[in-house]
Amino acid sequence: MEKRKLGKTGIETTILGFGAMRLPTIEEGNSEIKEDEAIKIMRKAIDAGVNHVDTAYNYHDYKSELVVAKALKDGYRDKVTISTKSPVWHEDFKETEHFDKYLNESLKKLDVEYIDIYFLHALNKKRWDEKIIPLKLLEEGKKAKEDGRIKFFGFSYHDAPNNAREMIDSEAFDVMLIQYNILDDQYEPIIKYAVDKGLGVFVMGPVGGGRLSGNPPKEMQSLLTKGRTDFTDLAFKYVWSNPNVSMAFSGMSSEEQVDDNLSIAAAKETTLTREERINTKKIETKFKELTDLICTSCNYCMPCPNEVNISFIFRSMIMAQVYGQEERGKLYYSKIGEKDWPPGKRADECIECGECEPKCPQKIPIIDQLKKAHDLLSS
């Protein structure tokens, strides 16, 4: 499997990494991990050459790190580098001292003396200004490197591309983790900027959070690689065609997914041909056209006076109807209003007041579409 240098860290990473966010679970939508199966597929990936495992403090209801620790017993820790993430987004993370608290907890759960790459989790401009800088967490990261608890310091990012410049320019970080795929290519310039500044770049969501791994609509079947029923291969090759990307993380939850991803990563050609590059642009364009027929996610219709989560309902509908992920779309829909996320009410709670429709710049018949969404997602 191809390896690439990770910025100035001196680490050479395989182009495919194991993400421990979507480990096999007892049932769909449940966070309880099937430990034996998770350990088996993680080790299978490592045996095939994958040399990095990524997790986070909170994944799988705070149990992912514990299972990763078990998978890395019996000599497997020596075969990989590992990364985990500081939950700076958490409401209980209020003091500078909490950096050490959560880092030490992760070290204990992972059962390691040091963590190769420690990310500040889910940074955005607001969190940077209101928490990272005031709590002096950059200094805490530097101290953790100096005392040997972490080798390298990084940040994972979820915000407008240019807002990452301030974080990159801080010179506090060695690695950036960011979303990038056929459908989310707006981050390409900031990836190059980070690499030009000496950072290594990991990519999350190479398959678009599952959007590119479903059965595509009939009008897109001609764009599939011969013998495939989804765009997973093109999705990975798209990411790997960017020389500024060191590794793409894949959240693997089955042996079948591991085998498929390994075969793509070990193929003779792991970057796009000219024809494939043309096809990825067609995929991006067509998916946008089909998605926009349902909703462009502008959120002008929100908030609903009856708290119907219109935007999230249509996102669930798009997942099922456009991206061929019907079960996932139904799962998302079923979660609305159950806990804190996603908030609000489902489509059958619409009282047809009509307040939303005049606000929609696309003139989408929201009331009728909510009925269709409920029929599709609750069946």
mmCIF file of N, CA and C in Angstrom, residues 15-133:
data_model
loop_
_atom_site.group_PDB
_atom_site.id
_atom_site.type_symbol
_atom_site.label_atom_id
_atom_site.label_comp_id
_atom_site.label_asym_id
_atom_site.label_seq_id
_atom_site.Cartn_x
_atom_site.Cartn_y
_atom_site.Cartn_z
ATOM 1 N N ILE A 15 -2.025 5.414 2.662
ATOM 2 C CA ILE A 15 -3.059 6.317 2.151
ATOM 3 C C ILE A 15 -4.434 6.017 2.749
ATOM 4 N N LEU A 16 -4.600 4.825 3.308
ATOM 5 C CA LEU A 16 -5.850 4.454 3.968
ATOM 6 C C LEU A 16 -5.624 4.315 5.465
ATOM 7 N N GLY A 17 -6.474 4.968 6.253
ATOM 8 C CA GLY A 17 -6.407 4.848 7.704
ATOM 9 C C GLY A 17 -7.700 4.280 8.254
ATOM 10 N N PHE A 18 -7.624 3.685 9.430
ATOM 11 C CA PHE A 18 -8.808 3.082 10.048
ATOM 12 C C PHE A 18 -9.446 4.075 11.016
ATOM 13 N N GLY A 19 -10.672 4.482 10.714
ATOM 14 C CA GLY A 19 -11.417 5.363 11.600
ATOM 15 C C GLY A 19 -12.312 4.561 12.523
ATOM 16 N N ALA A 20 -12.181 4.771 13.831
ATOM 17 C CA ALA A 20 -12.923 3.969 14.813
ATOM 18 C C ALA A 20 -14.169 4.679 15.329
ATOM 19 N N MET A 21 -14.855 5.362 14.407
ATOM 20 C CA MET A 21 -16.092 6.055 14.761
ATOM 21 C C MET A 21 -17.319 5.212 14.436
ATOM 22 N N ARG A 22 -17.164 4.296 13.470
ATOM 23 C CA ARG A 22 -18.309 3.492 13.020
ATOM 24 C C ARG A 22 -17.990 2.001 13.133
ATOM 25 N N LEU A 23 -17.579 1.590 14.297
ATOM 26 C CA LEU A 23 -17.277 0.182 14.532
ATOM 27 C C LEU A 23 -18.569 -0.633 14.491
ATOM 28 N N PRO A 24 -18.479 -1.943 14.238
ATOM 29 C CA PRO A 24 -19.695 -2.773 14.220
ATOM 30 C C PRO A 24 -20.423 -2.700 15.557
ATOM 31 N N THR A 25 -21.741 -2.572 15.490
ATOM 32 C CA THR A 25 -22.542 -2.437 16.707
ATOM 33 C C THR A 25 -23.598 -3.533 16.798
ATOM 34 N N ILE A 26 -24.165 -3.661 17.981
ATOM 35 C CA ILE A 26 -25.168 -4.693 18.250
ATOM 36 C C ILE A 26 -26.341 -4.573 17.291
ATOM 37 N N GLU A 27 -26.763 -3.341 17.026
ATOM 38 C CA GLU A 27 -27.819 -3.105 16.047
ATOM 39 C C GLU A 27 -27.621 -1.737 15.427
ATOM 40 N N GLU A 28 -28.226 -1.520 14.238
ATOM 41 C CA GLU A 28 -28.092 -0.265 13.514
ATOM 42 C C GLU A 28 -28.553 0.900 14.384
ATOM 43 N N GLY A 29 -27.710 1.935 14.440
ATOM 44 C CA GLY A 29 -28.070 3.114 15.211
ATOM 45 C C GLY A 29 -27.752 3.017 16.684
ATOM 46 N N ASN A 30 -27.263 1.850 17.103
ATOM 47 C CA ASN A 30 -26.901 1.644 18.503
ATOM 48 C C ASN A 30 -25.407 1.893 18.656
ATOM 49 N N SER A 31 -24.980 2.422 19.795
ATOM 50 C CA SER A 31 -23.557 2.714 19.981
ATOM 51 C C SER A 31 -22.795 1.567 20.630
ATOM 52 N N GLU A 32 -23.508 0.502 21.056
ATOM 53 C CA GLU A 32 -22.854 -0.605 21.744
ATOM 54 C C GLU A 32 -22.046 -1.447 20.758
ATOM 55 N N ILE A 33 -20.751 -1.515 20.975
ATOM 56 C CA ILE A 33 -19.827 -2.136 20.023
ATOM 57 C C ILE A 33 -19.811 -3.655 20.149
ATOM 58 N N LYS A 34 -19.781 -4.324 18.991
ATOM 59 C CA LYS A 34 -19.493 -5.759 18.961
ATOM 60 C C LYS A 34 -17.975 -5.898 19.049
ATOM 61 N N GLU A 35 -17.472 -6.067 20.252
ATOM 62 C CA GLU A 35 -16.032 -5.960 20.480
ATOM 63 C C GLU A 35 -15.213 -6.960 19.669
ATOM 64 N N ASP A 36 -15.583 -8.226 19.693
ATOM 65 C CA ASP A 36 -14.798 -9.246 18.996
ATOM 66 C C ASP A 36 -14.705 -8.946 17.509
ATOM 67 N N GLU A 37 -15.836 -8.539 16.935
ATOM 68 C CA GLU A 37 -15.857 -8.231 15.508
ATOM 69 C C GLU A 37 -15.043 -6.977 15.205
ATOM 70 N N ALA A 38 -15.160 -5.972 16.066
ATOM 71 C CA ALA A 38 -14.412 -4.729 15.873
ATOM 72 C C ALA A 38 -12.909 -4.986 15.927
ATOM 73 N N ILE A 39 -12.484 -5.769 16.896
ATOM 74 C CA ILE A 39 -11.062 -6.106 17.027
ATOM 75 C C ILE A 39 -10.588 -6.884 15.805
ATOM 76 N N LYS A 40 -11.417 -7.798 15.341
ATOM 77 C CA LYS A 40 -11.066 -8.625 14.186
ATOM 78 C C LYS A 40 -10.844 -7.782 12.935
ATOM 79 N N ILE A 41 -11.769 -6.860 12.647
ATOM 80 C CA ILE A 41 -11.631 -6.088 11.407
ATOM 81 C C ILE A 41 -10.519 -5.053 11.514
ATOM 82 N N MET A 42 -10.302 -4.514 12.721
ATOM 83 C CA MET A 42 -9.205 -3.563 12.902
ATOM 84 C C MET A 42 -7.862 -4.249 12.658
ATOM 85 N N ARG A 43 -7.717 -5.425 13.215
ATOM 86 C CA ARG A 43 -6.468 -6.166 13.036
ATOM 87 C C ARG A 43 -6.297 -6.641 11.597
ATOM 88 N N LYS A 44 -7.398 -6.970 10.946
ATOM 89 C CA LYS A 44 -7.308 -7.379 9.544
ATOM 90 C C LYS A 44 -6.760 -6.241 8.693
ATOM 91 N N ALA A 45 -7.252 -5.034 8.938
ATOM 92 C CA ALA A 45 -6.765 -3.870 8.201
ATOM 93 C C ALA A 45 -5.282 -3.631 8.471
ATOM 94 N N ILE A 46 -4.883 -3.750 9.728
ATOM 95 C CA ILE A 46 -3.477 -3.542 10.096
ATOM 96 C C ILE A 46 -2.595 -4.623 9.476
ATOM 97 N N ASP A 47 -3.054 -5.862 9.502
ATOM 98 C CA ASP A 47 -2.292 -6.960 8.897
ATOM 99 C C ASP A 47 -2.084 -6.733 7.401
ATOM 100 N N ALA A 48 -3.025 -6.018 6.774
ATOM 101 C CA ALA A 48 -2.927 -5.751 5.338
ATOM 102 C C ALA A 48 -2.092 -4.509 5.038
ATOM 103 N N GLY A 49 -1.614 -3.828 6.085
ATOM 104 C CA GLY A 49 -0.716 -2.695 5.870
ATOM 105 C C GLY A 49 -1.175 -1.361 6.401
ATOM 106 N N VAL A 50 -2.454 -1.206 6.732
ATOM 107 C CA VAL A 50 -2.937 0.063 7.287
ATOM 108 C C VAL A 50 -2.138 0.386 8.552
ATOM 109 N N ASN A 51 -1.578 1.598 8.610
ATOM 110 C CA ASN A 51 -0.661 1.877 9.725
ATOM 111 C C ASN A 51 -1.073 3.042 10.623
ATOM 112 N N HIS A 52 -2.362 3.385 10.597
ATOM 113 C CA HIS A 52 -2.846 4.417 11.522
ATOM 114 C C HIS A 52 -4.287 4.129 11.913
ATOM 115 N N VAL A 53 -4.580 4.306 13.206
ATOM 116 C CA VAL A 53 -5.940 4.160 13.733
ATOM 117 C C VAL A 53 -6.336 5.472 14.404
ATOM 118 N N ASP A 54 -7.506 5.973 14.032
ATOM 119 C CA ASP A 54 -7.998 7.238 14.583
ATOM 120 C C ASP A 54 -9.257 7.000 15.396
ATOM 121 N N THR A 55 -9.321 7.600 16.564
ATOM 122 C CA THR A 55 -10.507 7.508 17.406
ATOM 123 C C THR A 55 -10.750 8.871 18.047
ATOM 124 N N ALA A 56 -11.630 8.915 19.041
ATOM 125 C CA ALA A 56 -11.892 10.159 19.774
ATOM 126 C C ALA A 56 -12.459 9.823 21.137
ATOM 127 N N TYR A 57 -12.328 10.762 22.039
ATOM 128 C CA TYR A 57 -12.774 10.572 23.427
ATOM 129 C C TYR A 57 -14.230 10.120 23.504
ATOM 130 N N ASN A 58 -15.067 10.671 22.619
ATOM 131 C CA ASN A 58 -16.516 10.453 22.745
ATOM 132 C C ASN A 58 -17.096 9.399 21.811
ATOM 133 N N TYR A 59 -16.322 8.860 20.872
ATOM 134 C CA TYR A 59 -16.891 7.930 19.899
ATOM 135 C C TYR A 59 -17.529 6.724 20.587
ATOM 136 N N HIS A 60 -18.621 6.274 20.006
ATOM 137 C CA HIS A 60 -19.346 5.104 20.520
ATOM 138 C C HIS A 60 -19.652 5.230 22.008
ATOM 139 N N ASP A 61 -20.247 6.367 22.344
ATOM 140 C CA ASP A 61 -20.641 6.598 23.735
ATOM 141 C C ASP A 61 -19.447 6.433 24.675
ATOM 142 N N TYR A 62 -18.304 6.992 24.251
ATOM 143 C CA TYR A 62 -17.077 7.048 25.056
ATOM 144 C C TYR A 62 -16.385 5.678 25.214
ATOM 145 N N LYS A 63 -16.709 4.724 24.339
ATOM 146 C CA LYS A 63 -16.120 3.386 24.479
ATOM 147 C C LYS A 63 -15.165 3.006 23.346
ATOM 148 N N SER A 64 -15.085 3.821 22.299
ATOM 149 C CA SER A 64 -14.230 3.484 21.160
ATOM 150 C C SER A 64 -12.769 3.327 21.568
ATOM 151 N N GLU A 65 -12.267 4.247 22.390
ATOM 152 C CA GLU A 65 -10.860 4.171 22.805
ATOM 153 C C GLU A 65 -10.563 2.858 23.533
ATOM 154 N N LEU A 66 -11.515 2.388 24.322
ATOM 155 C CA LEU A 66 -11.321 1.138 25.069
ATOM 156 C C LEU A 66 -11.187 -0.056 24.129
ATOM 157 N N VAL A 67 -11.994 -0.071 23.068
ATOM 158 C CA VAL A 67 -11.938 -1.179 22.108
ATOM 159 C C VAL A 67 -10.678 -1.078 21.245
ATOM 160 N N VAL A 68 -10.301 0.141 20.879
ATOM 161 C CA VAL A 68 -9.042 0.322 20.142
ATOM 162 C C VAL A 68 -7.882 -0.216 20.970
ATOM 163 N N ALA A 69 -7.892 0.060 22.263
ATOM 164 C CA ALA A 69 -6.830 -0.439 23.154
ATOM 165 C C ALA A 69 -6.734 -1.955 23.094
ATOM 166 N N LYS A 70 -7.871 -2.628 23.114
ATOM 167 C CA LYS A 70 -7.874 -4.095 23.057
ATOM 168 C C LYS A 70 -7.371 -4.594 21.705
ATOM 169 N N ALA A 71 -7.758 -3.905 20.633
ATOM 170 C CA ALA A 71 -7.323 -4.311 19.295
ATOM 171 C C ALA A 71 -5.816 -4.166 19.119
ATOM 172 N N LEU A 72 -5.217 -3.227 19.856
ATOM 173 C CA LEU A 72 -3.788 -2.958 19.688
ATOM 174 C C LEU A 72 -2.900 -3.744 20.648
ATOM 175 N N LYS A 73 -3.495 -4.689 21.366
ATOM 176 C CA LYS A 73 -2.695 -5.620 22.173
ATOM 177 C C LYS A 73 -1.996 -6.616 21.245
ATOM 178 N N ASP A 74 -1.198 -7.498 21.833
ATOM 179 C CA ASP A 74 -0.534 -8.578 21.079
ATOM 180 C C ASP A 74 0.384 -8.050 19.980
ATOM 181 N N GLY A 75 1.021 -6.904 20.239
ATOM 182 C CA GLY A 75 2.002 -6.381 19.300
ATOM 183 C C GLY A 75 1.463 -5.445 18.243
ATOM 184 N N TYR A 76 0.150 -5.245 18.192
ATOM 185 C CA TYR A 76 -0.415 -4.394 17.139
ATOM 186 C C TYR A 76 -0.129 -2.913 17.369
ATOM 187 N N ARG A 77 0.085 -2.509 18.617
ATOM 188 C CA ARG A 77 0.414 -1.103 18.877
ATOM 189 C C ARG A 77 1.698 -0.708 18.166
ATOM 190 N N ASP A 78 2.637 -1.633 18.057
ATOM 191 C CA ASP A 78 3.923 -1.334 17.429
ATOM 192 C C ASP A 78 3.818 -1.193 15.915
ATOM 193 N N LYS A 79 2.685 -1.594 15.353
ATOM 194 C CA LYS A 79 2.516 -1.565 13.900
ATOM 195 C C LYS A 79 1.830 -0.294 13.403
ATOM 196 N N VAL A 80 1.321 0.515 14.333
ATOM 197 C CA VAL A 80 0.536 1.675 13.922
ATOM 198 C C VAL A 80 0.879 2.921 14.738
ATOM 199 N N THR A 81 0.512 4.058 14.176
ATOM 200 C CA THR A 81 0.409 5.287 14.957
ATOM 201 C C THR A 81 -1.072 5.467 15.286
ATOM 202 N N ILE A 82 -1.348 6.165 16.377
ATOM 203 C CA ILE A 82 -2.744 6.370 16.766
ATOM 204 C C ILE A 82 -3.013 7.848 17.013
ATOM 205 N N SER A 83 -4.251 8.219 16.764
ATOM 206 C CA SER A 83 -4.687 9.581 17.092
ATOM 207 C C SER A 83 -6.016 9.510 17.827
ATOM 208 N N THR A 84 -6.196 10.439 18.739
ATOM 209 C CA THR A 84 -7.490 10.618 19.385
ATOM 210 C C THR A 84 -7.709 12.116 19.560
ATOM 211 N N LYS A 85 -8.835 12.481 20.166
ATOM 212 C CA LYS A 85 -9.232 13.887 20.128
ATOM 213 C C LYS A 85 -9.706 14.392 21.486
ATOM 214 N N SER A 86 -9.301 15.614 21.783
ATOM 215 C CA SER A 86 -9.703 16.283 23.017
ATOM 216 C C SER A 86 -11.094 16.891 22.828
ATOM 217 N N PRO A 87 -12.052 16.580 23.714
ATOM 218 C CA PRO A 87 -13.439 17.041 23.526
ATOM 219 C C PRO A 87 -13.648 18.499 23.917
ATOM 220 N N VAL A 88 -12.969 19.380 23.214
ATOM 221 C CA VAL A 88 -13.071 20.806 23.547
ATOM 222 C C VAL A 88 -14.471 21.356 23.276
ATOM 223 N N TRP A 89 -15.264 20.630 22.504
ATOM 224 C CA TRP A 89 -16.640 21.025 22.207
ATOM 225 C C TRP A 89 -17.573 20.768 23.391
ATOM 226 N N HIS A 90 -17.137 19.935 24.323
ATOM 227 C CA HIS A 90 -18.019 19.495 25.410
ATOM 228 C C HIS A 90 -18.312 20.645 26.375
ATOM 229 N N GLU A 91 -19.559 20.737 26.812
ATOM 230 C CA GLU A 91 -19.952 21.824 27.718
ATOM 231 C C GLU A 91 -19.226 21.765 29.052
ATOM 232 N N ASP A 92 -18.736 20.573 29.423
ATOM 233 C CA ASP A 92 -18.002 20.443 30.690
ATOM 234 C C ASP A 92 -16.534 20.847 30.571
ATOM 235 N N PHE A 93 -16.083 21.082 29.336
ATOM 236 C CA PHE A 93 -14.700 21.514 29.118
ATOM 237 C C PHE A 93 -14.672 23.034 29.302
ATOM 238 N N LYS A 94 -14.397 23.470 30.538
ATOM 239 C CA LYS A 94 -14.510 24.890 30.873
ATOM 240 C C LYS A 94 -13.218 25.517 31.369
ATOM 241 N N GLU A 95 -12.273 24.699 31.790
ATOM 242 C CA GLU A 95 -11.056 25.215 32.409
ATOM 243 C C GLU A 95 -9.823 24.719 31.659
ATOM 244 N N THR A 96 -8.737 25.459 31.785
ATOM 245 C CA THR A 96 -7.475 25.056 31.169
ATOM 246 C C THR A 96 -7.068 23.665 31.636
ATOM 247 N N GLU A 97 -7.304 23.378 32.905
ATOM 248 C CA GLU A 97 -6.913 22.088 33.491
ATOM 249 C C GLU A 97 -7.630 20.902 32.847
ATOM 250 N N HIS A 98 -8.744 21.184 32.179
ATOM 251 C CA HIS A 98 -9.500 20.091 31.566
ATOM 252 C C HIS A 98 -8.749 19.473 30.383
ATOM 253 N N PHE A 99 -7.819 20.221 29.805
ATOM 254 C CA PHE A 99 -6.998 19.641 28.733
ATOM 255 C C PHE A 99 -6.251 18.424 29.263
ATOM 256 N N ASP A 100 -5.574 18.590 30.397
ATOM 257 C CA ASP A 100 -4.844 17.474 31.013
ATOM 258 C C ASP A 100 -5.786 16.366 31.466
ATOM 259 N N LYS A 101 -6.915 16.756 32.014
ATOM 260 C CA LYS A 101 -7.886 15.773 32.511
ATOM 261 C C LYS A 101 -8.294 14.808 31.396
ATOM 262 N N TYR A 102 -8.710 15.362 30.254
ATOM 263 C CA TYR A 102 -9.192 14.509 29.168
ATOM 264 C C TYR A 102 -8.049 13.778 28.470
ATOM 265 N N LEU A 103 -6.898 14.420 28.356
ATOM 266 C CA LEU A 103 -5.745 13.747 27.762
ATOM 267 C C LEU A 103 -5.343 12.542 28.603
ATOM 268 N N ASN A 104 -5.271 12.724 29.891
ATOM 269 C CA ASN A 104 -4.881 11.611 30.768
ATOM 270 C C ASN A 104 -5.913 10.487 30.761
ATOM 271 N N GLU A 105 -7.183 10.852 30.638
ATOM 272 C CA GLU A 105 -8.222 9.827 30.524
ATOM 273 C C GLU A 105 -8.048 9.022 29.242
ATOM 274 N N SER A 106 -7.747 9.707 28.146
ATOM 275 C CA SER A 106 -7.544 9.005 26.873
ATOM 276 C C SER A 106 -6.323 8.099 26.928
ATOM 277 N N LEU A 107 -5.260 8.570 27.539
ATOM 278 C CA LEU A 107 -4.066 7.730 27.702
ATOM 279 C C LEU A 107 -4.400 6.463 28.485
ATOM 280 N N LYS A 108 -5.205 6.622 29.519
ATOM 281 C CA LYS A 108 -5.585 5.474 30.347
ATOM 282 C C LYS A 108 -6.486 4.518 29.578
ATOM 283 N N LYS A 109 -7.480 5.064 28.873
ATOM 284 C CA LYS A 109 -8.414 4.216 28.128
ATOM 285 C C LYS A 109 -7.720 3.489 26.985
ATOM 286 N N LEU A 110 -6.800 4.172 26.326
ATOM 287 C CA LEU A 110 -6.049 3.551 25.235
ATOM 288 C C LEU A 110 -4.939 2.633 25.745
ATOM 289 N N ASP A 111 -4.627 2.766 27.024
ATOM 290 C CA ASP A 111 -3.592 1.952 27.673
ATOM 291 C C ASP A 111 -2.248 2.108 26.967
ATOM 292 N N VAL A 112 -1.870 3.380 26.747
ATOM 293 C CA VAL A 112 -0.599 3.685 26.093
ATOM 294 C C VAL A 112 0.149 4.736 26.907
ATOM 295 N N GLU A 113 1.445 4.800 26.692
ATOM 296 C CA GLU A 113 2.259 5.800 27.383
ATOM 297 C C GLU A 113 2.213 7.149 26.672
ATOM 298 N N TYR A 114 1.944 7.113 25.375
ATOM 299 C CA TYR A 114 1.853 8.359 24.614
ATOM 300 C C TYR A 114 0.893 8.168 23.445
ATOM 301 N N ILE A 115 0.386 9.288 22.953
ATOM 302 C CA ILE A 115 -0.489 9.313 21.781
ATOM 303 C C ILE A 115 0.287 9.990 20.664
ATOM 304 N N ASP A 116 0.300 9.375 19.499
ATOM 305 C CA ASP A 116 1.104 9.916 18.399
ATOM 306 C C ASP A 116 0.605 11.284 17.937
ATOM 307 N N ILE A 117 -0.705 11.396 17.729
ATOM 308 C CA ILE A 117 -1.277 12.673 17.285
ATOM 309 C C ILE A 117 -2.517 12.966 18.120
ATOM 310 N N TYR A 118 -2.523 14.118 18.772
ATOM 311 C CA TYR A 118 -3.645 14.491 19.631
ATOM 312 C C TYR A 118 -4.321 15.720 19.033
ATOM 313 N N PHE A 119 -5.580 15.543 18.626
ATOM 314 C CA PHE A 119 -6.321 16.613 17.976
ATOM 315 C C PHE A 119 -7.201 17.379 18.967
ATOM 316 N N LEU A 120 -7.297 18.684 18.781
ATOM 317 C CA LEU A 120 -8.399 19.437 19.361
ATOM 318 C C LEU A 120 -9.589 19.165 18.455
ATOM 319 N N HIS A 121 -10.676 18.678 19.027
ATOM 320 C CA HIS A 121 -11.775 18.102 18.258
ATOM 321 C C HIS A 121 -12.796 19.151 17.802
ATOM 322 N N ALA A 122 -13.103 19.110 16.490
ATOM 323 C CA ALA A 122 -14.208 19.890 15.915
ATOM 324 C C ALA A 122 -14.058 21.394 16.120
ATOM 325 N N LEU A 123 -12.926 21.938 15.687
ATOM 326 C CA LEU A 123 -12.722 23.378 15.820
ATOM 327 C C LEU A 123 -13.527 24.147 14.783
ATOM 328 N N ASN A 124 -13.950 25.316 15.187
ATOM 329 C CA ASN A 124 -14.527 26.303 14.295
ATOM 330 C C ASN A 124 -14.124 27.675 14.827
ATOM 331 N N LYS A 125 -14.467 28.711 14.105
ATOM 332 C CA LYS A 125 -14.044 30.060 14.487
ATOM 333 C C LYS A 125 -14.552 30.441 15.876
ATOM 334 N N LYS A 126 -15.815 30.149 16.150
ATOM 335 C CA LYS A 126 -16.409 30.505 17.441
ATOM 336 C C LYS A 126 -15.692 29.796 18.587
ATOM 337 N N ARG A 127 -15.459 28.508 18.430
ATOM 338 C CA ARG A 127 -14.800 27.731 19.494
ATOM 339 C C ARG A 127 -13.352 28.194 19.681
ATOM 340 N N TRP A 128 -12.716 28.532 18.588
ATOM 341 C CA TRP A 128 -11.347 29.042 18.637
ATOM 342 C C TRP A 128 -11.275 30.328 19.469
ATOM 343 N N ASP A 129 -12.176 31.262 19.166
ATOM 344 C CA ASP A 129 -12.159 32.566 19.834
ATOM 345 C C ASP A 129 -12.640 32.503 21.281
ATOM 346 N N GLU A 130 -13.610 31.634 21.554
ATOM 347 C CA GLU A 130 -14.248 31.630 22.873
ATOM 348 C C GLU A 130 -13.687 30.594 23.838
ATOM 349 N N LYS A 131 -12.925 29.618 23.320
ATOM 350 C CA LYS A 131 -12.430 28.584 24.223
ATOM 351 C C LYS A 131 -10.944 28.294 24.043
ATOM 352 N N ILE A 132 -10.517 28.024 22.821
ATOM 353 C CA ILE A 132 -9.129 27.595 22.603
ATOM 354 C C ILE A 132 -8.137 28.672 23.026
ATOM 355 N N ILE A 133 -8.360 29.901 22.560
ATOM 356 C CA ILE A 133 -7.438 30.993 22.883
ATOM 357 C C ILE A 133 -7.561 31.442 24.345
#
